[in-house]
Each structure stands twice: as structure tokens, then as C-alpha cells.
JSON list of C-alpha atoms in Angstrom, two decimals:
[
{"chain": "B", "resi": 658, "resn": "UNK", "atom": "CA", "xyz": [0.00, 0.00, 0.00]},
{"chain": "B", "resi": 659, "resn": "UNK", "atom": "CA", "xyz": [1.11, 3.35, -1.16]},
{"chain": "B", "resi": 660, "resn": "UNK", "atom": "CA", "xyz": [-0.65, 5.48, 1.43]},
{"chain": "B", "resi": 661, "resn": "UNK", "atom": "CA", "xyz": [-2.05, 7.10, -1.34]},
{"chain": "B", "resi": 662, "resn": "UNK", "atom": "CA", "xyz": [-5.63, 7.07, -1.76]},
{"chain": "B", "resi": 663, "resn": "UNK", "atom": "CA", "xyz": [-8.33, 8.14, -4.32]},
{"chain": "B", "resi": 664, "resn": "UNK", "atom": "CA", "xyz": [-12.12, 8.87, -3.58]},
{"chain": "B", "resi": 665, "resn": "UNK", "atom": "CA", "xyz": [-14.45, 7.50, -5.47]},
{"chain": "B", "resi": 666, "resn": "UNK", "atom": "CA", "xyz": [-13.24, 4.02, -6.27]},
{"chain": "B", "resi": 667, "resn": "UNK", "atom": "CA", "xyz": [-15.65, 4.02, -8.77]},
{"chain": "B", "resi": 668, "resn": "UNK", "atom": "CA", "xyz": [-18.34, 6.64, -10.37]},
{"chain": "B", "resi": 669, "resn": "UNK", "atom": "CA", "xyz": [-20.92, 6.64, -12.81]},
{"chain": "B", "resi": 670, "resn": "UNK", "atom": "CA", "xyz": [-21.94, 10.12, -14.74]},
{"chain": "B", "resi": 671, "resn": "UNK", "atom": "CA", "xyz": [-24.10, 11.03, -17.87]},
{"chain": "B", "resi": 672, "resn": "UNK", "atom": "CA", "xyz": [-22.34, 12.99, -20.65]},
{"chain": "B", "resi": 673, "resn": "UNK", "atom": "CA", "xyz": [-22.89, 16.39, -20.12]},
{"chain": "B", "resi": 674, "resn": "UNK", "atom": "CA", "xyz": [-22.54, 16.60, -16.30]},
{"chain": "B", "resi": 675, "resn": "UNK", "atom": "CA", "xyz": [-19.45, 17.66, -14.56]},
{"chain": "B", "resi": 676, "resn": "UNK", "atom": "CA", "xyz": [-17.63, 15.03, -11.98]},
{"chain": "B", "resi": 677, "resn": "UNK", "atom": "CA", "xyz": [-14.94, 15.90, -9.35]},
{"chain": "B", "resi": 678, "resn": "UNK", "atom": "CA", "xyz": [-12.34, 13.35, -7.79]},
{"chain": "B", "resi": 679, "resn": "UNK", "atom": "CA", "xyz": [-10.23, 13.33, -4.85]},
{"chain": "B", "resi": 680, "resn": "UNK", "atom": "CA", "xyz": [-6.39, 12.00, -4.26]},
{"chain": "B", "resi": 681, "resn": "UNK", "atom": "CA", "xyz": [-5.13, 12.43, -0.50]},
{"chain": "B", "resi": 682, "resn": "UNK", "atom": "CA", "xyz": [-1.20, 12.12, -1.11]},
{"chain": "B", "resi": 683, "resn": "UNK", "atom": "CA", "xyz": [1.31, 10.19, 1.17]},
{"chain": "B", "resi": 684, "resn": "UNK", "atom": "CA", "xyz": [2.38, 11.90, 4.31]},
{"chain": "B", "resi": 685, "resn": "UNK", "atom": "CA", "xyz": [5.37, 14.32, 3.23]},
{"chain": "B", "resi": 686, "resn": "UNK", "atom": "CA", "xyz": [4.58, 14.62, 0.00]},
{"chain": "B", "resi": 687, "resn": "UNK", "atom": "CA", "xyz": [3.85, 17.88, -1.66]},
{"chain": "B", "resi": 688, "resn": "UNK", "atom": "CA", "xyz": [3.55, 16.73, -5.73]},
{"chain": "B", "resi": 689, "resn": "UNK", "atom": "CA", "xyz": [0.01, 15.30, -6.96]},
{"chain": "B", "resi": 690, "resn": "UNK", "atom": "CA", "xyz": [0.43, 14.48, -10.53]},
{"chain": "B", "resi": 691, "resn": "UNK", "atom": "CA", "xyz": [-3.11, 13.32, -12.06]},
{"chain": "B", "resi": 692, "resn": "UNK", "atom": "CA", "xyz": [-3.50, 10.96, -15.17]},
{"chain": "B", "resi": 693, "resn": "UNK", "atom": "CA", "xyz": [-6.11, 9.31, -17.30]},
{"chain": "B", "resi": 694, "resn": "UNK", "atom": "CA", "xyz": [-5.41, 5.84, -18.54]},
{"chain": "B", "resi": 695, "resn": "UNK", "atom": "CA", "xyz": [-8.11, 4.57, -21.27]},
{"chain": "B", "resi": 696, "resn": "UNK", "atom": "CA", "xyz": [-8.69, 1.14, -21.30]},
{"chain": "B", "resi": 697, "resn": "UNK", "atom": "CA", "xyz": [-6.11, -1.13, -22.47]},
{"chain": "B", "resi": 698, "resn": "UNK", "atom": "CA", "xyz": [-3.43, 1.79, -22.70]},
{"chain": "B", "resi": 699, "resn": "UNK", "atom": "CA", "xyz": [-0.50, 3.49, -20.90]},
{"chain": "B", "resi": 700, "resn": "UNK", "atom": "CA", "xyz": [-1.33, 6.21, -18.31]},
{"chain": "B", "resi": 701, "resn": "UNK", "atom": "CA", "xyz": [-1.40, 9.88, -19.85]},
{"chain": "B", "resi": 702, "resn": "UNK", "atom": "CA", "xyz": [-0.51, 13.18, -17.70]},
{"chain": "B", "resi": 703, "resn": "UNK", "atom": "CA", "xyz": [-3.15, 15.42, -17.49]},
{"chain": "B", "resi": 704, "resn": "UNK", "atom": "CA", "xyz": [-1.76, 17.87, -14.88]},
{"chain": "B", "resi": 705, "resn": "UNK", "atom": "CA", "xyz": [0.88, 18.52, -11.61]},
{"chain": "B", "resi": 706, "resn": "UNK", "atom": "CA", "xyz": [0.36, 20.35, -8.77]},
{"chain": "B", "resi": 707, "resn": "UNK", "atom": "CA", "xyz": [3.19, 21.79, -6.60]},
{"chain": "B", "resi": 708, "resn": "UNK", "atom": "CA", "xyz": [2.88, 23.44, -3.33]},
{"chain": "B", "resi": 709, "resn": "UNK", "atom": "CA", "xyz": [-0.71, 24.49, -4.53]},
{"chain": "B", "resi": 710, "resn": "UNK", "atom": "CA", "xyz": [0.22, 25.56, -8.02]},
{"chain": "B", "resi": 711, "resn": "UNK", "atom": "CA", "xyz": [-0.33, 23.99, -10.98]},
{"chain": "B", "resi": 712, "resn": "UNK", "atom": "CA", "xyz": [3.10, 23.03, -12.42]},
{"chain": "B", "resi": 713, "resn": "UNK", "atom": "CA", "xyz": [2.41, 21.76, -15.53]},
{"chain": "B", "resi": 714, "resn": "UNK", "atom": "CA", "xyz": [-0.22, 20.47, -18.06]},
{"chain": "B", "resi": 715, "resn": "UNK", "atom": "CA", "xyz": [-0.44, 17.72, -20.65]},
{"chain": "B", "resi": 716, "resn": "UNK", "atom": "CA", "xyz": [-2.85, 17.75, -24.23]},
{"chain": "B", "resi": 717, "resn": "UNK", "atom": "CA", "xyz": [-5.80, 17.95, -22.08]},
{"chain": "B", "resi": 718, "resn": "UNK", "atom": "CA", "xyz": [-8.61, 20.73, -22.74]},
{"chain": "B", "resi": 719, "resn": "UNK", "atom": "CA", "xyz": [-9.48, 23.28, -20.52]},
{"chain": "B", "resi": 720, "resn": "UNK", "atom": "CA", "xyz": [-12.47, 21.44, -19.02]},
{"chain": "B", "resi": 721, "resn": "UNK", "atom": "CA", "xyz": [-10.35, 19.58, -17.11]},
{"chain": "B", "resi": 722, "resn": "UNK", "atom": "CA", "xyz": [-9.07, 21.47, -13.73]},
{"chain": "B", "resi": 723, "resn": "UNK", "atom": "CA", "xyz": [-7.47, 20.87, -10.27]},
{"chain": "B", "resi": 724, "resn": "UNK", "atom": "CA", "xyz": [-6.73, 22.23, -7.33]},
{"chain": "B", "resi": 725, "resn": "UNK", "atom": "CA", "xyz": [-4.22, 21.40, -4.39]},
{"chain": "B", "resi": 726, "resn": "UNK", "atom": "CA", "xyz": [-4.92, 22.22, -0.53]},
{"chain": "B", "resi": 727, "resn": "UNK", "atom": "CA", "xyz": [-2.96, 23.19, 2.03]},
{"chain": "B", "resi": 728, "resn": "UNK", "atom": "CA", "xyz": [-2.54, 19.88, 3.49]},
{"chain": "B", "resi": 729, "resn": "UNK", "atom": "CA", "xyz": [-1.32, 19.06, -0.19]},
{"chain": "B", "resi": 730, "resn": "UNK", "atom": "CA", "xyz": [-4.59, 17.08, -1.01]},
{"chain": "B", "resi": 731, "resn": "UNK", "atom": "CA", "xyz": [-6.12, 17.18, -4.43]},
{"chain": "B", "resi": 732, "resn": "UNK", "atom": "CA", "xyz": [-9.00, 17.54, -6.75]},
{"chain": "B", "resi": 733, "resn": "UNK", "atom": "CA", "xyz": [-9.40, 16.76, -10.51]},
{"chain": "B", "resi": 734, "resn": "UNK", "atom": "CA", "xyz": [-12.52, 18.46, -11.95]},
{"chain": "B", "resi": 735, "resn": "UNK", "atom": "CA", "xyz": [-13.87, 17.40, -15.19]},
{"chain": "B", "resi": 736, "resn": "UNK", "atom": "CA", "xyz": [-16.60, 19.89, -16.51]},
{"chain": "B", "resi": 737, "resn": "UNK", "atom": "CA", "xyz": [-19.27, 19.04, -19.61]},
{"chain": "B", "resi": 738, "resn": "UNK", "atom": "CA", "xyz": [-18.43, 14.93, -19.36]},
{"chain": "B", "resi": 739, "resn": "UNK", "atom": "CA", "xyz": [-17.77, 12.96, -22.63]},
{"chain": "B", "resi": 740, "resn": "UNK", "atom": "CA", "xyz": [-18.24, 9.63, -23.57]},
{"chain": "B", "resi": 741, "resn": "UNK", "atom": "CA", "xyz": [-14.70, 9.37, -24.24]},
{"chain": "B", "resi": 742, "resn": "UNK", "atom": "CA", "xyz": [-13.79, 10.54, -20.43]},
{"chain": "B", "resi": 743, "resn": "UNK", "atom": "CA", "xyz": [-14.68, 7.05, -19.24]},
{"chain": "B", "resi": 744, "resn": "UNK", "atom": "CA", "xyz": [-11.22, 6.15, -18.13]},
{"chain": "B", "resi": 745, "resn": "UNK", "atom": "CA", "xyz": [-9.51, 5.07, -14.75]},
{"chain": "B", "resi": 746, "resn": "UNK", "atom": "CA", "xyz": [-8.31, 8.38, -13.31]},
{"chain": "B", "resi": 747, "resn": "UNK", "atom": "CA", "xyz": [-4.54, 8.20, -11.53]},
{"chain": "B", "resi": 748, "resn": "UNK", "atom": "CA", "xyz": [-2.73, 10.57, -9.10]},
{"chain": "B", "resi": 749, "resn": "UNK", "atom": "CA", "xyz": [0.43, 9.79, -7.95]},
{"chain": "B", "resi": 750, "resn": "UNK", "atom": "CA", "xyz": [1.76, 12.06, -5.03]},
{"chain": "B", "resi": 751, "resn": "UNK", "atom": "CA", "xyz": [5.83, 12.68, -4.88]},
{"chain": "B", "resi": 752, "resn": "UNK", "atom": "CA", "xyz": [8.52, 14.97, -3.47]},
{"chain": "B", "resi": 753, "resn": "UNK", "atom": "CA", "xyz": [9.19, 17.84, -5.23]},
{"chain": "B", "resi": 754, "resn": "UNK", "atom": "CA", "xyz": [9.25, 18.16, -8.84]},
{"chain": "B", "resi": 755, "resn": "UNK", "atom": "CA", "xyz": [12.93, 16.38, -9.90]},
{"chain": "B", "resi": 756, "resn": "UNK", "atom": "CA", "xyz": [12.18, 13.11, -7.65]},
{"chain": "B", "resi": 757, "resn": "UNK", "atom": "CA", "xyz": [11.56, 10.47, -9.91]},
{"chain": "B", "resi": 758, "resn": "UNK", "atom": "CA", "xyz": [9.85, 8.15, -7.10]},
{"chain": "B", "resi": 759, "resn": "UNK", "atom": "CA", "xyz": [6.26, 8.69, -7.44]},
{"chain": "B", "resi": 760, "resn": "UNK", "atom": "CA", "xyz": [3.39, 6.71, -5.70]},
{"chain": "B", "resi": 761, "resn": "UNK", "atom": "CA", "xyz": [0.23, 5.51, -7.58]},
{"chain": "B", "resi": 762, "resn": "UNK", "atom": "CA", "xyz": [-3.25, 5.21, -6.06]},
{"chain": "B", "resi": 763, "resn": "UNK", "atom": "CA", "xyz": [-5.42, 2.88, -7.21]},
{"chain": "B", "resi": 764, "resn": "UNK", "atom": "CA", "xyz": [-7.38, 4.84, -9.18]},
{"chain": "B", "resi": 765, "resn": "UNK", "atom": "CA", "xyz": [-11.07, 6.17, -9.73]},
{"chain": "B", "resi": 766, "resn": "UNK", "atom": "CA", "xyz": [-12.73, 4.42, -12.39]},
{"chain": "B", "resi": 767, "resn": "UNK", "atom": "CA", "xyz": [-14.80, 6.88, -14.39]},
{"chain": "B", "resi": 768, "resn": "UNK", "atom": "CA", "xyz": [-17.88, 5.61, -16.73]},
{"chain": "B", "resi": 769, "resn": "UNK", "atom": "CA", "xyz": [-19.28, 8.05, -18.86]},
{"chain": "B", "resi": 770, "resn": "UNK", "atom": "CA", "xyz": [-23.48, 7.09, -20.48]},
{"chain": "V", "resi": 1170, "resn": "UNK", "atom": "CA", "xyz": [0.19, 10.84, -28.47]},
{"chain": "V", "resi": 1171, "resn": "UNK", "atom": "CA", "xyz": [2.87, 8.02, -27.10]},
{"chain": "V", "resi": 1172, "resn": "UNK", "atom": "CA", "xyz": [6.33, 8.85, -27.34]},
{"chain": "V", "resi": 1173, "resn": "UNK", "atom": "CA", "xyz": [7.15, 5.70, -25.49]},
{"chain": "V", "resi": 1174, "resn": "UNK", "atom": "CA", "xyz": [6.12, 2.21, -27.75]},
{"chain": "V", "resi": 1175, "resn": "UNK", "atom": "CA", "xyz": [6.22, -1.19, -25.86]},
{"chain": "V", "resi": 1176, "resn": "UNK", "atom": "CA", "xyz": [6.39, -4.53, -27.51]},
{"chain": "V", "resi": 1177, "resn": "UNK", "atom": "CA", "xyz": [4.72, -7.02, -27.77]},
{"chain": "V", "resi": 1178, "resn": "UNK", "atom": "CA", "xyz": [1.87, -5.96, -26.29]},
{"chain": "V", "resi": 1179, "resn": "UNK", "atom": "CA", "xyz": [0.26, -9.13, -25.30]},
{"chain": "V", "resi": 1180, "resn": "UNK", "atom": "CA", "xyz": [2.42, -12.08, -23.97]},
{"chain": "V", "resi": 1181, "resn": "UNK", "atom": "CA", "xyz": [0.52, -15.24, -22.86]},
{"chain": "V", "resi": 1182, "resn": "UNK", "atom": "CA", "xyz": [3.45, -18.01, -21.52]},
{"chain": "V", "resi": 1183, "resn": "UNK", "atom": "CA", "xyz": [3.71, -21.11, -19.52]},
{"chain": "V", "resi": 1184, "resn": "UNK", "atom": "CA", "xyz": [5.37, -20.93, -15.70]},
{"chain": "V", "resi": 1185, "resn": "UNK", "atom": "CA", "xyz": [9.11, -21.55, -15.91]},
{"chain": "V", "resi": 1186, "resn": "UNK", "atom": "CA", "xyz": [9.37, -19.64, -19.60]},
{"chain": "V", "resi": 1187, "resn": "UNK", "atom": "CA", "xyz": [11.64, -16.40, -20.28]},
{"chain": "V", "resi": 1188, "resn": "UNK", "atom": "CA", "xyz": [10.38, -12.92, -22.13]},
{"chain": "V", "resi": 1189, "resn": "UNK", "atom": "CA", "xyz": [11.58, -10.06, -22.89]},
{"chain": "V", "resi": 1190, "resn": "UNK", "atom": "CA", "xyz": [9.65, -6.18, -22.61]},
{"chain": "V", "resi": 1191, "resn": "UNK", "atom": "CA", "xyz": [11.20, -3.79, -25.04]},
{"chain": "V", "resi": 1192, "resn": "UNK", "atom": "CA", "xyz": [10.22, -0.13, -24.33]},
{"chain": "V", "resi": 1193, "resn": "UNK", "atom": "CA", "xyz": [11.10, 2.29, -27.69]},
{"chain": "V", "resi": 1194, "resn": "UNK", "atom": "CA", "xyz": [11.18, 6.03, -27.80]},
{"chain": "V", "resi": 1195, "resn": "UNK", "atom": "CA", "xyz": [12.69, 8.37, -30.63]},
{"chain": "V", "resi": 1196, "resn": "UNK", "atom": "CA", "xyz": [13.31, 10.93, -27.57]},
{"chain": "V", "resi": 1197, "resn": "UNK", "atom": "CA", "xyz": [15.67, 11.00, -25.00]},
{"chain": "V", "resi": 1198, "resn": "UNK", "atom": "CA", "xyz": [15.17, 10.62, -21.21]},
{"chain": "V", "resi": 1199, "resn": "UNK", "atom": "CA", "xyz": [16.80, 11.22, -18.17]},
{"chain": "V", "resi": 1200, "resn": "UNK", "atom": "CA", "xyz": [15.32, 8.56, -16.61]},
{"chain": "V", "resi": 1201, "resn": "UNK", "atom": "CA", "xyz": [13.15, 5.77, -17.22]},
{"chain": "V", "resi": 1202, "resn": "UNK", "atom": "CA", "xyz": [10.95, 3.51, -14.92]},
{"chain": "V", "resi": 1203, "resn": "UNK", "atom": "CA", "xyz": [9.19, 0.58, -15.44]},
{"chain": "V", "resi": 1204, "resn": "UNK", "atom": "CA", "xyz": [6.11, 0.00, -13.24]},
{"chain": "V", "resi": 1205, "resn": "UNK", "atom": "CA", "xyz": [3.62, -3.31, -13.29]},
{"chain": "V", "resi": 1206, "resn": "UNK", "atom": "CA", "xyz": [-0.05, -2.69, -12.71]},
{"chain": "V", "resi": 1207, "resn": "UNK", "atom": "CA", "xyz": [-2.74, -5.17, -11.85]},
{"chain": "V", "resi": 1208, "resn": "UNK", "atom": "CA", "xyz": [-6.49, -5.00, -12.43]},
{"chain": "V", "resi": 1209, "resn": "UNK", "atom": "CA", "xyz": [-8.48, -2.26, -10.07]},
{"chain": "V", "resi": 1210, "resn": "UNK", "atom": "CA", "xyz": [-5.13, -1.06, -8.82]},
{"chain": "V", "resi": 1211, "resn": "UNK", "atom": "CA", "xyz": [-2.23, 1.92, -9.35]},
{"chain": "V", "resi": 1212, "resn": "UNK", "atom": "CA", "xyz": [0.81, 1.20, -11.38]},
{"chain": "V", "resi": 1213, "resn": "UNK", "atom": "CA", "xyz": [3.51, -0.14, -8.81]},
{"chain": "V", "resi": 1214, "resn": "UNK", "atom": "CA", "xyz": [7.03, 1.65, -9.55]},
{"chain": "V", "resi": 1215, "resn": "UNK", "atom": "CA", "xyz": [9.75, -1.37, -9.92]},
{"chain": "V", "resi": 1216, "resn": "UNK", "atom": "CA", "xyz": [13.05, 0.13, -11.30]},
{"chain": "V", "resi": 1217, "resn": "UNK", "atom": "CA", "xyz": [14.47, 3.89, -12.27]},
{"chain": "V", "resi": 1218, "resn": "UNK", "atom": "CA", "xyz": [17.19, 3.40, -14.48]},
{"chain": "V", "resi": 1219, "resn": "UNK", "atom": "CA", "xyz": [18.92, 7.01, -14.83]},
{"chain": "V", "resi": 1220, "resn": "UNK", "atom": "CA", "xyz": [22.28, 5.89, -16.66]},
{"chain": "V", "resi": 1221, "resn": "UNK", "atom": "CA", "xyz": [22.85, 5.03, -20.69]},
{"chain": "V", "resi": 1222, "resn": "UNK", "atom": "CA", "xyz": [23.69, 1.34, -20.61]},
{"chain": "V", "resi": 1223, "resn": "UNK", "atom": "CA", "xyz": [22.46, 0.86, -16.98]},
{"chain": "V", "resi": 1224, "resn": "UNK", "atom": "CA", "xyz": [21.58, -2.88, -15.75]},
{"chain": "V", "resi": 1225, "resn": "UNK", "atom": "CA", "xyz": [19.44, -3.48, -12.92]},
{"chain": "V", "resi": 1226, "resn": "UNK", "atom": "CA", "xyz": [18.53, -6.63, -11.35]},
{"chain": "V", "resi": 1227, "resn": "UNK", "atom": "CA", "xyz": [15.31, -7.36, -8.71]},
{"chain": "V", "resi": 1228, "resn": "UNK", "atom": "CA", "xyz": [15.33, -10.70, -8.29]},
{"chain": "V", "resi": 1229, "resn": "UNK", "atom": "CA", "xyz": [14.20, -12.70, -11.50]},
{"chain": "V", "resi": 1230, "resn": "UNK", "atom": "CA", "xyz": [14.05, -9.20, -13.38]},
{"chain": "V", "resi": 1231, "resn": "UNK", "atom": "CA", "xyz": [16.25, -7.76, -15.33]},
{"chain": "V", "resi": 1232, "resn": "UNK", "atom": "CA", "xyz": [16.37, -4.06, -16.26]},
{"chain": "V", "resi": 1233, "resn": "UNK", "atom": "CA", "xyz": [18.38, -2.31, -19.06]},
{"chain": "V", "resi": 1234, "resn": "UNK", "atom": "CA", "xyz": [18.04, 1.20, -20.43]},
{"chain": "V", "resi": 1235, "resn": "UNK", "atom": "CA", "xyz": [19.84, 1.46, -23.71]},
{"chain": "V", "resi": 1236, "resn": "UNK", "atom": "CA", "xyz": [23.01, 3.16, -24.57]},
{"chain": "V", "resi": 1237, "resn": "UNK", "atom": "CA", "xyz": [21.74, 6.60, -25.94]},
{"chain": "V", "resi": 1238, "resn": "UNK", "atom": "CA", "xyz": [18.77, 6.52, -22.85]},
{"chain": "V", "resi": 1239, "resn": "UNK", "atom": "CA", "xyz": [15.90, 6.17, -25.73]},
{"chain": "V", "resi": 1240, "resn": "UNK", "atom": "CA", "xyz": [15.30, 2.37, -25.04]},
{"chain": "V", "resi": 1241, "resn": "UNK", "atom": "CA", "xyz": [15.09, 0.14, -22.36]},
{"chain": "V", "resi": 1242, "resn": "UNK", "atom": "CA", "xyz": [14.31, -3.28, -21.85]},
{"chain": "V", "resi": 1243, "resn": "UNK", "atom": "CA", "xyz": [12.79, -5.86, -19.17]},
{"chain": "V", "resi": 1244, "resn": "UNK", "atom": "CA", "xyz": [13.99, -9.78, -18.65]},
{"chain": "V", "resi": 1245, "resn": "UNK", "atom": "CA", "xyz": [12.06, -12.01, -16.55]},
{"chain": "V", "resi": 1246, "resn": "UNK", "atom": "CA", "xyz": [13.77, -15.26, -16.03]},
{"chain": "V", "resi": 1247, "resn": "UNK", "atom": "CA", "xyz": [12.10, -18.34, -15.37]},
{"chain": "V", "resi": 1248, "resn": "UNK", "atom": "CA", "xyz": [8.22, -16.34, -15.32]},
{"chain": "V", "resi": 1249, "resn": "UNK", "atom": "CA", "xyz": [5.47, -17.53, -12.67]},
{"chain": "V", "resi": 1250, "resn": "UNK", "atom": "CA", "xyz": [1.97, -16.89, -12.16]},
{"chain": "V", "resi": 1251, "resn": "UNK", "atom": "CA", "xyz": [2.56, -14.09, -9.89]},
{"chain": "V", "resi": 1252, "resn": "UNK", "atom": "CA", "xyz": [4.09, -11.92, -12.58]},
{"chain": "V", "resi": 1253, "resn": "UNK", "atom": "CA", "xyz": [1.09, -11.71, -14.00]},
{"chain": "V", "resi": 1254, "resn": "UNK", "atom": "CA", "xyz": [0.23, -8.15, -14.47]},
{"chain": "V", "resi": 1255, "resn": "UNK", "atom": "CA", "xyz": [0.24, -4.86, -17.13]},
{"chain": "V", "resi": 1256, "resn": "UNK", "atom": "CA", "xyz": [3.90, -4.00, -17.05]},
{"chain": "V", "resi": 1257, "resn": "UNK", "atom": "CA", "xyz": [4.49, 0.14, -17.90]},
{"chain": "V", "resi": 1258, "resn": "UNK", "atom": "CA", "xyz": [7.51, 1.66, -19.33]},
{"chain": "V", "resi": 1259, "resn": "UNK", "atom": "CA", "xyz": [7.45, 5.35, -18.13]},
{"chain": "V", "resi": 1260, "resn": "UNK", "atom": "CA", "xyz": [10.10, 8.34, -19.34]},
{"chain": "V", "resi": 1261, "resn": "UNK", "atom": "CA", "xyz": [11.05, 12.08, -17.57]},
{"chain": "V", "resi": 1262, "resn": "UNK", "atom": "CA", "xyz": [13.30, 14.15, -18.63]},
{"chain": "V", "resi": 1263, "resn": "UNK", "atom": "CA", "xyz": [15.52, 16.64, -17.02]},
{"chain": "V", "resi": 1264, "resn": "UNK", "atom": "CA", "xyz": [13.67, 19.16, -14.44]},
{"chain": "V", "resi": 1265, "resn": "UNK", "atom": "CA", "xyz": [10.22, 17.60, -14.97]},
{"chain": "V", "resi": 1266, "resn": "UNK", "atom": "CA", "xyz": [11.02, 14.13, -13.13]},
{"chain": "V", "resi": 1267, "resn": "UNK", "atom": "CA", "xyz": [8.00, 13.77, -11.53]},
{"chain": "V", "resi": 1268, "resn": "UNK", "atom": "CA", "xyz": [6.18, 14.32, -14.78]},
{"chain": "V", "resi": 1269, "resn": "UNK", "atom": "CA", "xyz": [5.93, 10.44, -16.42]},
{"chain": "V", "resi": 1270, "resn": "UNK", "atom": "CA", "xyz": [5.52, 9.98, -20.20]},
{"chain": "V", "resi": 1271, "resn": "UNK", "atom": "CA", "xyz": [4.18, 6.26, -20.35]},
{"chain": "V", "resi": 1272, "resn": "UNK", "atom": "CA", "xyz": [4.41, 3.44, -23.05]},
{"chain": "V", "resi": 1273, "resn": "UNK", "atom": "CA", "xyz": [1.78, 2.08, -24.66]},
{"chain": "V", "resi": 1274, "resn": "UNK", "atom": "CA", "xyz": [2.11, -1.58, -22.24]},
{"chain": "V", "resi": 1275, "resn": "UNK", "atom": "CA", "xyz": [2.29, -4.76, -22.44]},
{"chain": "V", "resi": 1276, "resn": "UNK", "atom": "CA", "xyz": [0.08, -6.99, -20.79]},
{"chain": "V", "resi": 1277, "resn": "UNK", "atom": "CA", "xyz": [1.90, -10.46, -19.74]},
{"chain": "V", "resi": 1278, "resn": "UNK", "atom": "CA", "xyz": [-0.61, -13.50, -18.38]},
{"chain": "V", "resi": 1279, "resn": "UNK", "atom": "CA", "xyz": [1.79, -16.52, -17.11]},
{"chain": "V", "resi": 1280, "resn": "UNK", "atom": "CA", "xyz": [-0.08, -19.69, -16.59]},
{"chain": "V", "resi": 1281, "resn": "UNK", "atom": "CA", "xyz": [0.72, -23.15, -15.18]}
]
């Protein structure tokens, strides 16, 4: 177990709506990297966040947003849902930005109808 | 878009076989990882390999990132059940480590 975990294990939406999930990052850890995977292919970045700032973004569209608390928590909001959203969503929570070690959760699994 | 291109992507053995996990890129990285994932779960990391040429070994496994740090490669020896799993190739580059640019995967099923 990583000690990092991710709220809702799994979620059901209709296209359209907007969705919001949750990553609590190990203890000492102030990095929360987010990514989707699609079924049946590698994980993709979608977006870091650093000591409450977003620290770079991958080929995602606007629509898809995040914020970092205090207690270096996070939240990946996904506005106007698509069918093609259904994915399981990732974070992994780190140290810094240049540590390589980075710890998965196990994921929210997203279903978009 | 994947900059990172595993092969094969399926592998379906018998318990006691060897395979080989190539992981391709036309980029360079400063580092490369390799992770294995199971079903419902996170991908769990199992090497960094941060030197051209670098061999690592866990156990059975054996890790190699190429010369010029754009390949890399994963040897299991004598495969069981338990390695059963989605195995992940994953690239940074300098000043963005924490920022992983995965392969496309390769799913390995080892059966009795």
C-alpha cells in the first residue's frame, strides 16, 4: 500500500454533467500528478500540482481542472463529461518536482453514459 | 500521443518460460521507470534506471536502459503466475522528473 488514496473508487456520470475526484497524497509529500489511462493503454498526464500551483499540463482541454490544498490534497474536476472521459483516473503524489519516485493510487474508475 | 512504444503488447506463456519487454522512444530521457499494474489497482514503480547502458537486477528481473537513454528493456527469467500483471515503461526528462511519459504496455498473463 502506497498510502495514497483516491475517492471515489468508482463513479458513474451522464455525458454532459461535470464530476470531481479526490487523491489524498502520502504523508510528506507535496507533488500530486493526475493521469487518465483509457482502457487497455498506458497512463497519460493530465496535470501537476506543486505546493498548490499547478506546475504543468499535458494535451488535455481546458475542461479539465485541479486544485491542491494546504494539506497538499487534491482535486481533478472534469466539466461538460464525454463519452470518451470514461477512463480510470490516476494521481500519484511525490517529493518535489525532480524526484523520480512517485506513488500511484489505485485509481477512480470513471464511466461516462 | 505516445512517445514511449512497448512490444509485444500481449504475452501469454507457460510458468518456468523467459520474455523479454522492449520499451522504444525516438526521444531521449533522463530517466526511465518501469512499473507493473494489476487489475483495479495503481501502477507499482519497480526500477528507475537514470544511466545510458544501466543494468538493474530485482530478483528474477532484469532491467536495461539502452546506450543513448531512448530504449530500455525488461527480462524475466524463469516467469510464474505471480508476474502476472500490465507492465508500464514510463520516461522524464531533465527538471520535470516527476512528470511520467508512459508506453503504450504490455500486458503479460503466465499460466501453469
Amino acid at each position: 500500500e502506497t498510502g495514497v488514496t483516491q475517492s471515489p473508487t468508482h463513479l458513474i456520470k451522464t455525458r454532459g454533467q461535470q464530476v470531481t475526484l479526490r487523491c489524498s497524497s502520502q504523508s510528506g509529500h507535496n507533488t500530486v500528478s493526475w493521469y487518465q489511462q483509457a482502457l487497455g493503454q498506458g497512463p497519460q498526464f493530465i496535470f501537476q500540482y506543486y505546493r498548490e500551483e499547478e506546475n504543468g499540463r499535458g494535451n488535455f482541454p481546458p475542461r479539465f481542472s485541479g486544485l491542491q490544498f494546504p494539506n497538499y490534497s487534491s482535486e481533478l474536476n472534469v466539466n461538460a463529461l464525454e463519452l470518451d472521459d470514461s477512463a480510470l483516473y490516476l494521481c500519484a503524489s511525490s517529493f518535489g518536482t525532480r524526484n523520480t519516485e512517485a506513488f500511484f493510487g489505485q485509481g477512480t474508475r470513471l464511466t461516462v453514459v | 500521443t505516445q512517445l514511449l512504444e512497448q512490444s509485444p503488447q500481449f504475452l501469454s506463456i507457460q510458468e518456468g518460460e523467459n520474455l523479454t519487454v522492449y520499451c522504444n522512444s525516438s526521444s531521449v530521457f533522463s530517466s526511465l521507470q518501469w512499473y507493473r499494474q494489476e487489475p483495479g489497482e495503481g501502477p507499482v514503480l519497480l526500477v528507475t534506471v537514470v544511466t545510458g547502458g544501466e543494468v538493474k537486477k530485482l530478483k528474477r528481473l532484469t532491467f536495461q536502459f539502452g546506450d543513448a537513454r531512448k530504449d530500455s528493456s525488461l527480462h524475466i527469467t524463469a516467469a510464474q503466475p505471480g508476474d502476472t500483471g500490465l507492465y508500464l515503461c514510463a520516461g522524464s526528462h531533465t527538471g520535470t522528473a516527476s512528470k511520467l511519459t508512459f508506453g503504450t504496455g504490455t500486458r503479460l498473463q503466465v499460466t501453469l
